[in-house]
mmCIF file of C-alpha atoms in Angstrom:
data_model
loop_
_atom_site.group_PDB
_atom_site.id
_atom_site.type_symbol
_atom_site.label_atom_id
_atom_site.label_comp_id
_atom_site.label_asym_id
_atom_site.label_seq_id
_atom_site.Cartn_x
_atom_site.Cartn_y
_atom_site.Cartn_z
ATOM 1 C CA MET A 752 -80.574 63.561 196.546
ATOM 2 C CA PRO A 753 -78.627 62.573 193.518
ATOM 3 C CA LEU A 754 -75.038 63.637 193.102
ATOM 4 C CA GLN A 755 -74.247 65.427 189.876
ATOM 5 C CA ILE A 756 -70.769 66.096 188.512
ATOM 6 C CA PHE A 757 -70.309 68.821 185.983
ATOM 7 C CA THR A 758 -67.207 69.139 183.854
ATOM 8 C CA ASN A 759 -66.262 71.801 181.456
ATOM 9 C CA ILE A 760 -64.220 70.011 178.772
ATOM 10 C CA SER A 761 -63.175 73.188 177.000
ATOM 11 C CA SER A 762 -61.956 74.671 180.299
ATOM 12 C CA LEU A 763 -59.884 71.554 181.032
ATOM 13 C CA ASN A 764 -58.373 71.645 177.541
ATOM 14 C CA SER A 765 -57.565 75.337 177.939
ATOM 15 C CA GLN A 766 -55.867 74.669 181.292
ATOM 16 C CA ARG A 767 -53.822 71.840 179.796
ATOM 17 C CA VAL A 768 -52.670 74.013 176.874
ATOM 18 C CA LEU A 769 -51.965 76.914 179.246
ATOM 19 C CA GLU A 770 -49.787 74.700 181.472
ATOM 20 C CA LYS A 771 -47.921 73.348 178.421
ATOM 21 C CA ASN A 772 -47.250 76.904 177.199
ATOM 22 C CA ARG A 773 -46.156 77.974 180.698
ATOM 23 C CA SER A 774 -43.659 75.093 180.759
ATOM 24 C CA GLN A 775 -42.287 75.987 177.318
ATOM 25 C CA LEU A 776 -42.024 79.640 178.377
ATOM 26 C CA GLY A 777 -40.004 78.602 181.438
ATOM 27 C CA THR A 778 -37.652 76.580 179.240
ATOM 28 C CA SER A 779 -37.244 79.505 176.829
ATOM 29 C CA ILE A 780 -36.549 81.944 179.655
ATOM 30 C CA SER A 781 -33.979 79.531 181.092
ATOM 31 C CA ARG A 782 -32.219 79.323 177.716
ATOM 32 C CA ILE A 783 -32.264 83.091 177.260
ATOM 33 C CA ALA A 784 -30.992 83.712 180.788
ATOM 34 C CA SER A 785 -28.125 81.253 180.449
ATOM 35 C CA GLY A 786 -27.263 82.151 176.863
ATOM 36 C CA ILE A 787 -27.023 78.458 176.074
ATOM 37 C CA ARG A 788 -29.212 76.737 173.508
ATOM 38 C CA ILE A 789 -28.979 73.385 175.267
ATOM 39 C CA THR A 790 -29.385 73.651 179.032
ATOM 40 C CA LYS A 791 -30.042 69.965 179.677
ATOM 41 C CA SER A 792 -29.816 66.768 177.686
ATOM 42 C CA ALA A 793 -33.605 66.623 177.297
ATOM 43 C CA ASP A 794 -33.445 69.770 175.124
ATOM 44 C CA ASP A 795 -31.369 68.067 172.418
ATOM 45 C CA ALA A 796 -29.687 64.776 173.303
ATOM 46 C CA ALA A 797 -27.613 64.527 170.106
ATOM 47 C CA GLY A 798 -26.628 68.180 170.316
ATOM 48 C CA MET A 799 -25.630 67.700 173.940
ATOM 49 C CA ALA A 800 -23.438 64.701 173.023
ATOM 50 C CA ILE A 801 -21.751 66.685 170.248
ATOM 51 C CA SER A 802 -21.311 69.636 172.593
ATOM 52 C CA GLU A 803 -19.670 67.485 175.257
ATOM 53 C CA SER A 804 -17.389 65.906 172.656
ATOM 54 C CA LEU A 805 -16.322 69.345 171.423
ATOM 55 C CA ARG A 806 -15.847 70.559 174.991
ATOM 56 C CA SER A 807 -13.568 67.568 175.606
ATOM 57 C CA ASP A 808 -11.610 68.350 172.428
ATOM 58 C CA VAL A 809 -11.178 71.988 173.482
ATOM 59 C CA THR A 810 -9.893 70.898 176.891
ATOM 60 C CA ALA A 811 -7.419 68.513 175.253
ATOM 61 C CA LEU A 812 -6.220 71.230 172.859
ATOM 62 C CA LYS A 813 -5.739 73.691 175.719
ATOM 63 C CA GLN A 814 -3.643 71.114 177.571
ATOM 64 C CA GLY A 815 -1.673 70.507 174.376
ATOM 65 C CA ALA A 816 -0.971 74.232 174.100
ATOM 66 C CA ARG A 817 0.233 74.324 177.719
ATOM 67 C CA ASN A 818 2.480 71.327 177.023
ATOM 68 C CA LEU A 819 3.930 73.074 173.960
ATOM 69 C CA ASN A 820 4.638 76.208 175.988
ATOM 70 C CA ASP A 821 6.378 74.100 178.625
ATOM 71 C CA GLY A 822 8.439 72.452 175.877
ATOM 72 C CA ILE A 823 9.387 75.818 174.400
ATOM 73 C CA ALA A 824 10.500 77.040 177.823
ATOM 74 C CA MET A 825 12.582 73.896 178.295
ATOM 75 C CA VAL A 826 14.240 74.323 174.876
ATOM 76 C CA ASN A 827 14.978 77.986 175.655
ATOM 77 C CA THR A 828 16.621 76.936 178.919
ATOM 78 C CA ALA A 829 18.684 74.299 177.126
ATOM 79 C CA GLU A 830 19.660 76.840 174.473
ATOM 80 C CA GLY A 831 20.900 79.222 177.166
ATOM 81 C CA GLY A 832 22.972 76.443 178.714
ATOM 82 C CA LEU A 833 24.444 75.445 175.362
ATOM 83 C CA SER A 834 25.278 79.057 174.580
ATOM 84 C CA GLU A 835 27.128 79.342 177.885
ATOM 85 C CA LEU A 836 28.928 76.071 177.169
ATOM 86 C CA ALA A 837 29.970 77.344 173.732
ATOM 87 C CA GLY A 838 31.431 80.464 175.349
ATOM 88 C CA ILE A 839 33.418 78.333 177.785
ATOM 89 C CA LEU A 840 34.750 76.117 174.979
ATOM 90 C CA ILE A 841 35.841 79.162 172.976
ATOM 91 C CA ARG A 842 37.700 80.494 176.033
ATOM 92 C CA LEU A 843 39.345 77.074 176.547
ATOM 93 C CA ARG A 844 40.566 77.143 172.943
ATOM 94 C CA GLU A 845 41.978 80.646 173.472
ATOM 95 C CA LEU A 846 43.769 79.521 176.637
ATOM 96 C CA ALA A 847 45.208 76.472 174.846
ATOM 97 C CA SER A 848 46.510 78.714 172.058
ATOM 98 C CA GLN A 849 48.086 81.109 174.568
ATOM 99 C CA ALA A 850 49.737 78.259 176.467
ATOM 100 C CA ALA A 851 51.145 76.805 173.223
ATOM 101 C CA THR A 852 53.068 79.957 172.328
ATOM 102 C CA GLY A 853 56.693 80.160 173.356
ATOM 103 C CA THR A 854 56.516 83.792 174.430
ATOM 104 C CA ILE A 855 55.018 83.234 177.897
ATOM 105 C CA GLY A 856 56.782 82.125 181.048
ATOM 106 C CA GLN A 857 56.113 79.376 183.564
ATOM 107 C CA THR A 858 54.081 81.639 185.887
ATOM 108 C CA GLU A 859 51.732 82.653 183.083
ATOM 109 C CA ARG A 860 51.346 79.003 182.048
ATOM 110 C CA GLU A 861 50.377 78.062 185.614
ATOM 111 C CA THR A 862 47.820 80.877 185.705
ATOM 112 C CA ILE A 863 46.425 79.738 182.352
ATOM 113 C CA GLN A 864 46.316 76.154 183.682
ATOM 114 C CA LEU A 865 44.331 77.277 186.762
ATOM 115 C CA GLU A 866 41.806 79.137 184.619
ATOM 116 C CA PHE A 867 41.616 76.168 182.238
ATOM 117 C CA GLU A 868 40.863 73.767 185.103
ATOM 118 C CA ALA A 869 38.253 76.136 186.559
ATOM 119 C CA LEU A 870 36.497 76.324 183.194
ATOM 120 C CA GLN A 871 36.639 72.526 182.833
ATOM 121 C CA SER A 872 34.983 72.105 186.224
ATOM 122 C CA GLU A 873 32.335 74.640 185.151
ATOM 123 C CA ILE A 874 31.498 72.415 182.176
ATOM 124 C CA ASP A 875 31.008 69.386 184.433
ATOM 125 C CA ARG A 876 28.860 71.308 186.929
#
């Protein structure tokens, strides 16, 4: 009894094309579901490289923005300190002017001197 093998070439071709289309459909559904045109590097290697480069740039720019905000906060803090220092210096000038007049007594001068020294120590703090 001879063994006979039958093949249906057109059926095999149809199955191959069907499987290829099924694979492409899966890829398309994956892209639609994720909302991303490139889901893996095999989709578009050059596009993926550009995308990763841009993603890196965005990350660097975000960090730069955070650094700028930190710098602004630091400058605002320094400005507040300098403003306070300016107020103290103005008060020291007023006290020096008061102490230089001849119309105040020794007790007032001592009180002015105490306030002056307290303000000086505040500057050094």
